[in-house]
Short mmCIF file of C-alpha atoms and ligand atoms in Angstrom, two decimals:
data_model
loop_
_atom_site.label_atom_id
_atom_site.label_comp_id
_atom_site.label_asym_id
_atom_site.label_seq_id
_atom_site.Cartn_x
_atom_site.Cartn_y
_atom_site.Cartn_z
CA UNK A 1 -71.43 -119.73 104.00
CA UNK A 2 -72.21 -122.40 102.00
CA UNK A 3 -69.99 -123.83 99.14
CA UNK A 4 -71.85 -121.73 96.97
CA UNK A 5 -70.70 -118.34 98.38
CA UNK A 6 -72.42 -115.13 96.72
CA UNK A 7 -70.30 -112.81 95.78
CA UNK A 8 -69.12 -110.77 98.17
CA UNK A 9 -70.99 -107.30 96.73
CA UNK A 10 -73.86 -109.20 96.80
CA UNK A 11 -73.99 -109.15 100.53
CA UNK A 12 -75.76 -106.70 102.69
CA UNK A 13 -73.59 -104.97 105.18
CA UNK A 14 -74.81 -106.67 107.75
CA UNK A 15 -74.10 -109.96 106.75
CA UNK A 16 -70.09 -108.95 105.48
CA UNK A 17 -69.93 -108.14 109.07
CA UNK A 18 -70.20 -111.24 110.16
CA UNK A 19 -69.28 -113.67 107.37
CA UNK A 20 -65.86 -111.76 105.80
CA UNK A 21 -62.60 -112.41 107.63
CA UNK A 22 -63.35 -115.86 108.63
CA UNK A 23 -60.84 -119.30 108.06
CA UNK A 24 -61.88 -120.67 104.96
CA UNK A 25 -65.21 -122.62 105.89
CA UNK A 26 -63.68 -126.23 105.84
CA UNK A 27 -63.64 -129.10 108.14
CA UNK A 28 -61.46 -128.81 110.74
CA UNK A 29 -60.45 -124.75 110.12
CA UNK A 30 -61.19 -122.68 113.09
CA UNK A 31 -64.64 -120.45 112.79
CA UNK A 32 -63.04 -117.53 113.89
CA UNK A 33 -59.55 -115.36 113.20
CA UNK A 34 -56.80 -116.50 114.92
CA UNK A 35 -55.00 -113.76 116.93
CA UNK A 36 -51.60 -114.34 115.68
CA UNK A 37 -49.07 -113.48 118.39
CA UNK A 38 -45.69 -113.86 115.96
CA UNK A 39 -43.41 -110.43 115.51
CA UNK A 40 -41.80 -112.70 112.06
CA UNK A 41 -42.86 -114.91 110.02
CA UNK A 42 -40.80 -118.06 108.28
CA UNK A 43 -39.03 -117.06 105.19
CA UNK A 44 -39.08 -119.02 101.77
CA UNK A 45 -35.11 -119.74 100.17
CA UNK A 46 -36.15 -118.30 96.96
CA UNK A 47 -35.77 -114.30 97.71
CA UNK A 48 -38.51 -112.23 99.02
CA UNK A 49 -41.70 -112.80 97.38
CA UNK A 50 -44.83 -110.35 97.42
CA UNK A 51 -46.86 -112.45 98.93
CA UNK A 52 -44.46 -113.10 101.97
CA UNK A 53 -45.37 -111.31 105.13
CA UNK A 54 -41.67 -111.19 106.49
CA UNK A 55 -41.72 -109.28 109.63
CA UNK A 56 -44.73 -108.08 112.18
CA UNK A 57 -44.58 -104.75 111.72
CA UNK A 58 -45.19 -104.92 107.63
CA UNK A 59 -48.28 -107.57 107.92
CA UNK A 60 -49.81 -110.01 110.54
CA UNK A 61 -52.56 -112.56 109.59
CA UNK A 62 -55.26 -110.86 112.59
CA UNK A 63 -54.77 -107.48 110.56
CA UNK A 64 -55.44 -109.00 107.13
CA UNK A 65 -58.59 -110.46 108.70
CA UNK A 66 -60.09 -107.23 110.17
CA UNK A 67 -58.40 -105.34 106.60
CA UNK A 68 -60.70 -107.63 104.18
CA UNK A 69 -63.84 -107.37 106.67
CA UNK A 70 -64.01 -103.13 107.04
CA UNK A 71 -62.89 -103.13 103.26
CA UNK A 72 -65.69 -105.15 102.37
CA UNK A 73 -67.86 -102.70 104.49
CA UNK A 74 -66.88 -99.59 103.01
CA UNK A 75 -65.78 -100.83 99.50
CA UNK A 76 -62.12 -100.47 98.93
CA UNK A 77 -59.02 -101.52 100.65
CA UNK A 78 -58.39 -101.07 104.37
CA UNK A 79 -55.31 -100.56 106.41
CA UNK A 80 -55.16 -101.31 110.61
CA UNK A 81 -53.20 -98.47 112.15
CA UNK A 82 -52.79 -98.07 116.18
CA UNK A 83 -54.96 -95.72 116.43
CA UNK A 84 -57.68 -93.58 114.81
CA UNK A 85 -55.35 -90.40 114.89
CA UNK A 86 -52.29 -92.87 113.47
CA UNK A 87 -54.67 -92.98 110.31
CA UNK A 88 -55.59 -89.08 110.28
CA UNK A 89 -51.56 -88.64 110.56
CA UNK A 90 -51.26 -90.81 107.88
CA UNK A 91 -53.78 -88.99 105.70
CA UNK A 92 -52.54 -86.00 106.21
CA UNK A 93 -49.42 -86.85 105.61
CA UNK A 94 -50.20 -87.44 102.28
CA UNK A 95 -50.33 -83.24 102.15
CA UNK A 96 -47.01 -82.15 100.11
CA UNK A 97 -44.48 -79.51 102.25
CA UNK A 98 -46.67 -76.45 102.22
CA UNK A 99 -49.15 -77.28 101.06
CA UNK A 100 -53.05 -77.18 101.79
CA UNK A 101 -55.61 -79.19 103.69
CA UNK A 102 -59.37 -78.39 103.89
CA UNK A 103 -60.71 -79.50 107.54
CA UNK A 104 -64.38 -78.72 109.28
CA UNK A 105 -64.92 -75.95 111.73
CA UNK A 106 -65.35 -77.92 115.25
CA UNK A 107 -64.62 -81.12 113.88
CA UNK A 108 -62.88 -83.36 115.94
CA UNK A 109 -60.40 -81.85 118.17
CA UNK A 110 -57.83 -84.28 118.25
CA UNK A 111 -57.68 -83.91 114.01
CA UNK A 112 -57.69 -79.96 114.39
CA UNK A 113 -54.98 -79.68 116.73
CA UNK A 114 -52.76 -82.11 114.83
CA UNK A 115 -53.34 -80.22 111.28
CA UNK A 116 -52.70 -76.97 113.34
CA UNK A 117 -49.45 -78.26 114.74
CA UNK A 118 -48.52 -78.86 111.87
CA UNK A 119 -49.36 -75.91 109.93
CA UNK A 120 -47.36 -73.92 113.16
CA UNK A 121 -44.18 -75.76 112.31
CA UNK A 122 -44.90 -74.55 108.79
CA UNK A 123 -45.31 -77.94 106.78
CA UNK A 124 -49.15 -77.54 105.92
CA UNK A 125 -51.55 -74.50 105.56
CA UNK A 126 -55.25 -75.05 107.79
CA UNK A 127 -58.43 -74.10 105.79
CA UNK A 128 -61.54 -74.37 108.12
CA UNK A 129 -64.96 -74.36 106.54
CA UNK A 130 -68.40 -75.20 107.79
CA UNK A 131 -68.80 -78.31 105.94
CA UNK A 132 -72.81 -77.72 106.28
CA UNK A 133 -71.98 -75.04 104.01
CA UNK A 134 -71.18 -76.36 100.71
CA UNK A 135 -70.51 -73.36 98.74
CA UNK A 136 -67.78 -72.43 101.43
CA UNK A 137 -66.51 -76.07 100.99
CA UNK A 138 -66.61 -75.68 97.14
CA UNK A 139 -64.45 -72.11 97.66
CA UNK A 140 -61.99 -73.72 99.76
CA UNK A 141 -61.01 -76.11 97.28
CA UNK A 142 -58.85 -73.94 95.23
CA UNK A 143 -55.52 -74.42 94.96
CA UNK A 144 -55.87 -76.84 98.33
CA UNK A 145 -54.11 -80.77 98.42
CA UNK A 146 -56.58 -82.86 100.51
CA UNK A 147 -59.58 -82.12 101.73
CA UNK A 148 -60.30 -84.38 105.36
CA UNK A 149 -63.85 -83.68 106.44
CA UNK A 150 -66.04 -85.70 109.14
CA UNK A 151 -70.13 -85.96 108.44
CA UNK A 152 -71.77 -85.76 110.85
CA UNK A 153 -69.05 -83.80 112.49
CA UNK A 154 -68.16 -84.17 116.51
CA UNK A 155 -69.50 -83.01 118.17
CA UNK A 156 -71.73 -80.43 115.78
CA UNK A 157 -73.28 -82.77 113.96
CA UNK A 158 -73.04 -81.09 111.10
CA UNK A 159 -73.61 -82.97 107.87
CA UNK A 160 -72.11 -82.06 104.60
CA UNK A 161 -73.25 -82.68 101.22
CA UNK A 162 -70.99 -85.54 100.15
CA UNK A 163 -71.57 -86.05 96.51
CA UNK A 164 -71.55 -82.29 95.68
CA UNK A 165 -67.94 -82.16 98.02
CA UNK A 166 -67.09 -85.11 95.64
CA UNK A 167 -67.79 -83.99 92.51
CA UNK A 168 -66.33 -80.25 93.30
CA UNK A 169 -63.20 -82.43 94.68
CA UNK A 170 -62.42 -84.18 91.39
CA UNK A 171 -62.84 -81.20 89.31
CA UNK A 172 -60.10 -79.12 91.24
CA UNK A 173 -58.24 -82.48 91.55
CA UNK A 174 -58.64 -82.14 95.45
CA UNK A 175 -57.44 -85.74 97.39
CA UNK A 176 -61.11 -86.27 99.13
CA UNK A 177 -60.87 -88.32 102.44
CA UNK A 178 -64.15 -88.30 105.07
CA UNK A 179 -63.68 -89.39 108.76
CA UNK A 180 -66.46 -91.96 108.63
CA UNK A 181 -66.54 -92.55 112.59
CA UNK A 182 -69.91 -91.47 113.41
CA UNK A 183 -71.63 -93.16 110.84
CA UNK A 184 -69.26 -96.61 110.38
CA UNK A 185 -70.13 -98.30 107.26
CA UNK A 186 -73.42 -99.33 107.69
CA UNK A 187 -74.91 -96.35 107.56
CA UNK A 188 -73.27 -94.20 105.08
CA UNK A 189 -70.46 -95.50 102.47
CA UNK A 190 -68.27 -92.68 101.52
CA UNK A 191 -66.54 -94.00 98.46
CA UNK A 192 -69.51 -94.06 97.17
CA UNK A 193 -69.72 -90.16 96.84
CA UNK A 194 -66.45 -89.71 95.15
CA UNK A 195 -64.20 -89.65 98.66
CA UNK A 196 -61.21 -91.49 97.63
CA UNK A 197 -59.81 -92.24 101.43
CA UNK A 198 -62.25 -92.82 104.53
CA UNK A 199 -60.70 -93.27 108.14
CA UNK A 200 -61.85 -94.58 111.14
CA UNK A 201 -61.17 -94.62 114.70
CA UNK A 202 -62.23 -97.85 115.22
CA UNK A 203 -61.82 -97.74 119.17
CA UNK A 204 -65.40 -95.73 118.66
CA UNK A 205 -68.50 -97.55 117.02
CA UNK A 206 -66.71 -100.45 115.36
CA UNK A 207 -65.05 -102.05 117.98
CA UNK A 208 -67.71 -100.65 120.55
CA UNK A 209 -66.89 -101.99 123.66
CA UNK A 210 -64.70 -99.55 124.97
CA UNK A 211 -62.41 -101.72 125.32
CA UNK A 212 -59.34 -100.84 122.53
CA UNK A 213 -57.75 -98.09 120.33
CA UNK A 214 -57.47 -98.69 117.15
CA UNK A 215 -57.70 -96.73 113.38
CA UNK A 216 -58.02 -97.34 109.76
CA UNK A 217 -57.91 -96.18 106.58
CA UNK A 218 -59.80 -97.59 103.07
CA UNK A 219 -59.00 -96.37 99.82
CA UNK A 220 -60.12 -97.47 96.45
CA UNK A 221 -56.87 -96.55 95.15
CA UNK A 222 -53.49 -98.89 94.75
CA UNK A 223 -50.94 -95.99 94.65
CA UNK A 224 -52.34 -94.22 97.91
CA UNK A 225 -53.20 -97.86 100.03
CA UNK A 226 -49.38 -98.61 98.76
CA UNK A 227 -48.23 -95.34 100.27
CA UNK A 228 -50.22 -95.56 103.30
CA UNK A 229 -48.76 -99.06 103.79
CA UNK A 230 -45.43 -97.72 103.74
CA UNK A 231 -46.20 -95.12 106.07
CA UNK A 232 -47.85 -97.09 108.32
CA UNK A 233 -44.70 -99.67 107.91
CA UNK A 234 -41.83 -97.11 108.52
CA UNK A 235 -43.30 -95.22 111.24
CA UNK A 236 -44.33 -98.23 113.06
CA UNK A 237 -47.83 -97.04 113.50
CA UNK A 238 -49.03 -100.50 113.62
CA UNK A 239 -51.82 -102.02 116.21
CA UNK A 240 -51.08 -105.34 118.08
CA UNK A 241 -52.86 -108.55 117.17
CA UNK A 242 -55.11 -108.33 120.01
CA UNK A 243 -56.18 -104.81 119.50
CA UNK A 244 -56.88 -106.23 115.35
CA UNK A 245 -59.09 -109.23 117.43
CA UNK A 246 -61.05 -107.35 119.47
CA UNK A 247 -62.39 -104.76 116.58
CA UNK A 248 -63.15 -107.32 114.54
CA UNK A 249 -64.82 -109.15 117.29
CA UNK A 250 -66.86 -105.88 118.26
CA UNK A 251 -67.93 -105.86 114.00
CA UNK A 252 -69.54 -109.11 113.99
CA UNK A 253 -72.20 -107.46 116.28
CA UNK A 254 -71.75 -103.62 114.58
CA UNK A 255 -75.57 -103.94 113.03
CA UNK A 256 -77.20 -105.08 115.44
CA UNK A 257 -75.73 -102.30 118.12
CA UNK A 258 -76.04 -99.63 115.35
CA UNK A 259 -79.63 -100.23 115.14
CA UNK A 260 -80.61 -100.20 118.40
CA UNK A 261 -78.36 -97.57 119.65
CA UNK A 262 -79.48 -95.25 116.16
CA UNK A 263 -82.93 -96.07 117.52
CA UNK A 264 -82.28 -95.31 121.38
CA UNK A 265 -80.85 -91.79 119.99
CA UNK A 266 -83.57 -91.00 117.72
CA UNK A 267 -86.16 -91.59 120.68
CA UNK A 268 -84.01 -89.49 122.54
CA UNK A 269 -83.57 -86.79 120.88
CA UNK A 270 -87.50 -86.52 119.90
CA UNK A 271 -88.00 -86.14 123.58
CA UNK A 272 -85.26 -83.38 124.14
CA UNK A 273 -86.49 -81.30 122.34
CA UNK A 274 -89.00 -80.44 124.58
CA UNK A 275 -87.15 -80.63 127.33
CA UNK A 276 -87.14 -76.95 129.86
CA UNK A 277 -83.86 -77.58 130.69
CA UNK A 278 -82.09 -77.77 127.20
CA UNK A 279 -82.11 -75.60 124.34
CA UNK A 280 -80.99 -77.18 121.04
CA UNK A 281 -81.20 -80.54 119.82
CA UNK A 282 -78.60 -81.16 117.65
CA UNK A 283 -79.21 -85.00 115.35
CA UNK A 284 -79.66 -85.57 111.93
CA UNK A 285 -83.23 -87.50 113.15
CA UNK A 286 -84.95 -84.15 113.59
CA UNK A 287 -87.04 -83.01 111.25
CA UNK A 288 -85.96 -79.74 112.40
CA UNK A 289 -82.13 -80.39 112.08
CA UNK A 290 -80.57 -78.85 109.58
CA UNK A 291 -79.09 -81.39 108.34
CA UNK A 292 -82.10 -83.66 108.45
CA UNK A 293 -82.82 -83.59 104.72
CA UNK A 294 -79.09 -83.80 103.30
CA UNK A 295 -78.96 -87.18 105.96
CA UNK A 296 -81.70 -88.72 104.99
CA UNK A 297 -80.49 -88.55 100.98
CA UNK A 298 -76.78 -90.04 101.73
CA UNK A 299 -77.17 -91.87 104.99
CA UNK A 300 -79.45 -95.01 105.88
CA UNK A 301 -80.03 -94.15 109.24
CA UNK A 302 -79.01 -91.25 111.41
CA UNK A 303 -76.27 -92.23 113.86
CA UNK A 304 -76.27 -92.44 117.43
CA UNK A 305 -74.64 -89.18 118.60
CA UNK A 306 -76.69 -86.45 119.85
CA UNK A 307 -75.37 -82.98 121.08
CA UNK A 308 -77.56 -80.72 123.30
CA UNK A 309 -76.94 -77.53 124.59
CA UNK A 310 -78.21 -77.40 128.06
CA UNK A 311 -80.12 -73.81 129.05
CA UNK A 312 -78.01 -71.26 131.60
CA UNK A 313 -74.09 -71.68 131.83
CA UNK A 314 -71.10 -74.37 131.81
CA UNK A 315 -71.46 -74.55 135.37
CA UNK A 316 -75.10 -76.06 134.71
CA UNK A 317 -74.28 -78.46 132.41
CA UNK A 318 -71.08 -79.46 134.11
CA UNK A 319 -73.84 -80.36 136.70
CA UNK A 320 -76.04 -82.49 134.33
CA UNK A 321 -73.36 -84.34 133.60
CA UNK A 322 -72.15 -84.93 137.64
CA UNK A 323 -75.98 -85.93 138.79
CA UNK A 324 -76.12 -88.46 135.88
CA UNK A 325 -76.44 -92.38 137.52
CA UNK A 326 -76.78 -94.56 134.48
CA UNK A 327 -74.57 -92.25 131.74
CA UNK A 328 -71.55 -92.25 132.49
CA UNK A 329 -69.49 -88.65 132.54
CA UNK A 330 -66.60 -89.32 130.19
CA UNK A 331 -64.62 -88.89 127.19
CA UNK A 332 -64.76 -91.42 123.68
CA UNK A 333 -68.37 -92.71 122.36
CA UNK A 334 -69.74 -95.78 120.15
CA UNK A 335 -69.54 -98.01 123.53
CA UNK A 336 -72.00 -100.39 123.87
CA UNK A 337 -72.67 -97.59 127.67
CA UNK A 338 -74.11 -94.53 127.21
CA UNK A 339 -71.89 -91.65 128.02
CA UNK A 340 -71.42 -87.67 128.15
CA UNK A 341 -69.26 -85.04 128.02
CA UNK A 342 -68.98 -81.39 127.98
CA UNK A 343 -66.47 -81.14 125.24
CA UNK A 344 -65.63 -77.35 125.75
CA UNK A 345 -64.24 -78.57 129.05
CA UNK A 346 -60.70 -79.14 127.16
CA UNK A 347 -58.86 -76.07 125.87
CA UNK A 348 -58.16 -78.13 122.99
CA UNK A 349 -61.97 -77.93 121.65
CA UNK A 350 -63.18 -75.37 118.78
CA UNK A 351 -64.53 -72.17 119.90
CA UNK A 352 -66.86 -72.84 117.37
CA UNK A 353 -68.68 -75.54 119.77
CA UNK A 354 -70.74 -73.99 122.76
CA UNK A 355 -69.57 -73.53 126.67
CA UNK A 356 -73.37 -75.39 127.16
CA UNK A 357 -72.90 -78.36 124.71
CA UNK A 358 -73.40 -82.01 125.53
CA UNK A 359 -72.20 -84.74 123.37
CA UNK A 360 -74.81 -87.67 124.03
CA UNK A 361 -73.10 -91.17 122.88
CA UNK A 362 -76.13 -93.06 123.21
CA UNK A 363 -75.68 -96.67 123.75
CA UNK A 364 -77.94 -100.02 123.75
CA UNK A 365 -79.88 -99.84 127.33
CA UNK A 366 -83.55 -99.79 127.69
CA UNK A 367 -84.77 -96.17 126.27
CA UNK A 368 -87.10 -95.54 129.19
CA UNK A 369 -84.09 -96.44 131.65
CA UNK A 370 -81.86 -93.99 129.57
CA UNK A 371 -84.32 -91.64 129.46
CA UNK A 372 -85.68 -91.13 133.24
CA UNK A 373 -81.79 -90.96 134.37
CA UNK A 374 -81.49 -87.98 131.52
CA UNK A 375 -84.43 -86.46 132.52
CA UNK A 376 -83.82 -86.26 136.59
CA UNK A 377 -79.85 -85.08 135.94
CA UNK A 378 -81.28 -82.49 134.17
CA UNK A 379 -84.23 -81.52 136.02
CA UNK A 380 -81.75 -81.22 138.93
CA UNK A 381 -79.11 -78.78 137.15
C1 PLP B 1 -61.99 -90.50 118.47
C2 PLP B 1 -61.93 -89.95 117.11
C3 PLP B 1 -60.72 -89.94 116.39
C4 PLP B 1 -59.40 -90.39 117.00
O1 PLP B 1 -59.37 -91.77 117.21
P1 PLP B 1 -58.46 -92.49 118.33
O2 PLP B 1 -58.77 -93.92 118.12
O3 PLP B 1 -58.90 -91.95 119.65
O4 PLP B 1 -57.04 -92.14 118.05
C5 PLP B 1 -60.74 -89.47 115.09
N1 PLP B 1 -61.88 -89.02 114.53
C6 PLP B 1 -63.05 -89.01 115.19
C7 PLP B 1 -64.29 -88.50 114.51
C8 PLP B 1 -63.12 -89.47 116.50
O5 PLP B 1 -64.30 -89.45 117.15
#
């Protein structure tokens, strides 16, 4: 950037992804984030000021620069935990002793069985709704603390009507935090639609190499990033410098591999649907989906996770997934490599979610490539 830098909510998303959380642009600063290997940091003689950083677990320069670039992206201020379920702990955390959180039926499992842990040892009480249903959402709400939803959900793909959650959140005076994972930033904003926390497991789409765990949260409020800050501080859920690197690395590229992997999925799916061997096509693309519409008004593009649910038993699609060449059979998504999974494989997974289903995480290859490899595992189970 020039001199003359825009302001920053002038930018397109595109362009904060690779511009924010850069040196200052002057001769002789480096172009990129330094990865800051230090576990303290010098102190000044006159008492601790706010703006020192004091010790590696409260603050670390590689942090700050992946913090200002996703809270550019989604519009509020971000916090780098070690992981995407550190920030769901966090969040839910935020639930008072006994009281009530509002989570998605077959969301993801990793979320579920942590809420339902908890609610076993009898700190929290577990509401599950379909968040495609919005009156059921809207019922839920009563008397509840925080409601933690994912849209599109995973691996349902279930979308949920964001500003109407939002509103109906503010009005029971419901916290309102959205798992923004599937989406990431650039294609639907959250905070926007009344949410006042979004988290991310950034090891998925934004770093999207496959390469690192790490989560986040963003908040557009002070008291609840302060809190979250001292959570994060006390219970050391903190990521290393390198981990804080290599997702900000992976963002500078996040449009461009959102776009063609969004693309890749969309193509995909279209041609599923016809496909003998499966039976539904689960993505927000489809005209048919049911969440198509609701998508299409609160999202600017349709995500890159598709779920099918292949026709006879598990044992069949346990076999699509074995004669694959090109996908790869395995767990995690947003990589760069497409991959797939039978996700009712763990006992972990929602009942909601069938024995048959197939989460597609669709990655950047050549379609046709993608495609023929699909096609012949299928054929085959
Ligand atoms: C993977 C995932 C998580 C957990 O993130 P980790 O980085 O694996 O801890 C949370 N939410 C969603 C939607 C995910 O897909």
């Amino acid at each position: 950037m020039s001199t003359q830098q825009p302001e920053p909510n002038e930018l397109a998303p595109a362009t904060i992804a690779v511009h924010h959380g850069r040196p200052p642009v002057e001769p002789n600063q480096a172009m990129s984030a330094p990865v800051v290997l230090s576990s303290t940091f010098v102190s000044s003689n006159d008492g601790f000021r706010p703006e020192d950083r004091g010790y590696g677990r409260w603050d670390n320069p590689t942090w700050a620069a992946l913090e200002e670039t996703v809270g550019a992206l989604e519009g509020g201020r971000a916090l780098a935990f070690s992981a995407g379920m550190a920030a769901v702990a966090a969040v839910l955390d935020l639930v008072p002793l006994g009281g009530t959180v509002v989570m998605p039926t077959g969301a993801y499992s990793g979320s579920t069985q942590l809420a339902q842990q908890l609610a076993a040892e009898g700190l929290l009480n577990v509401r599950e709704v379909s968040v495609a249903d919005t009156d059921a959402v809207v019922a839920a709400l009563e008397g509840a603390d925080l409601i933690l939803i994912e849209s599109p959900t995973n691996p349902l793909l279930d979308v949920a009507d964001l500003a109407a959650v939002g509103e109906a959140a503010r009005a029971a005076g419901v916290l309102f935090a959205v798992d923004n994972t599937f989406a990431t930033p650039l294609r639907q904003r959250p905070l926007d639609f009344g949410a006042q926390l979004v988290i991310h497991s950034a090891t998925k789409y934004l770093s999207g190499h496959s390469d690192v765990l790490l989560g986040l949260t963003v908040t557009t409020d002070d008291e609840l990033a302060a809190r979250l800050h001292t959570y994060r501080t006390l219970r050391g859920a903190v990521p290393g410098p390198w981990e804080a690197w290599l997702v900000l690395r992976g963002i500078r590229t996040l449009a461009l591999r959102v776009d063609r992997a969004g693309a890749n999925a969309a193509e995909l799916a279209r041609r599923l649907v016809d496909h003998p061997a499966v039976g539904r096509v689960r993505h927000p693309s489809l005209p048919t989906d049911p969440g198509h519409e609701r998508a299409r008004t609160q999202m600017s593009g349709f995500g890159a996770i598709v779920s099918i649910e292949v026709r006879g038993d598990s044992a069949a699609a346990d076999r699509v997934c074995a004669a694959t060449r090109l996908w790869v059979h395995t767990t995690s998504l947003g990589g760069v490599e497409s991959t797939l999974e039978r996700r009712r494989r763990y006992p972990s997974e929602s009942v909601a979610v069938p024995e048959t289903l197939l989460r597609l995480s669709v990655g950047i290859e050549d379609v046709d490539d993608l495609w023929r490899d699909l096609d012949a595992a299928l054929r085959q189970a």
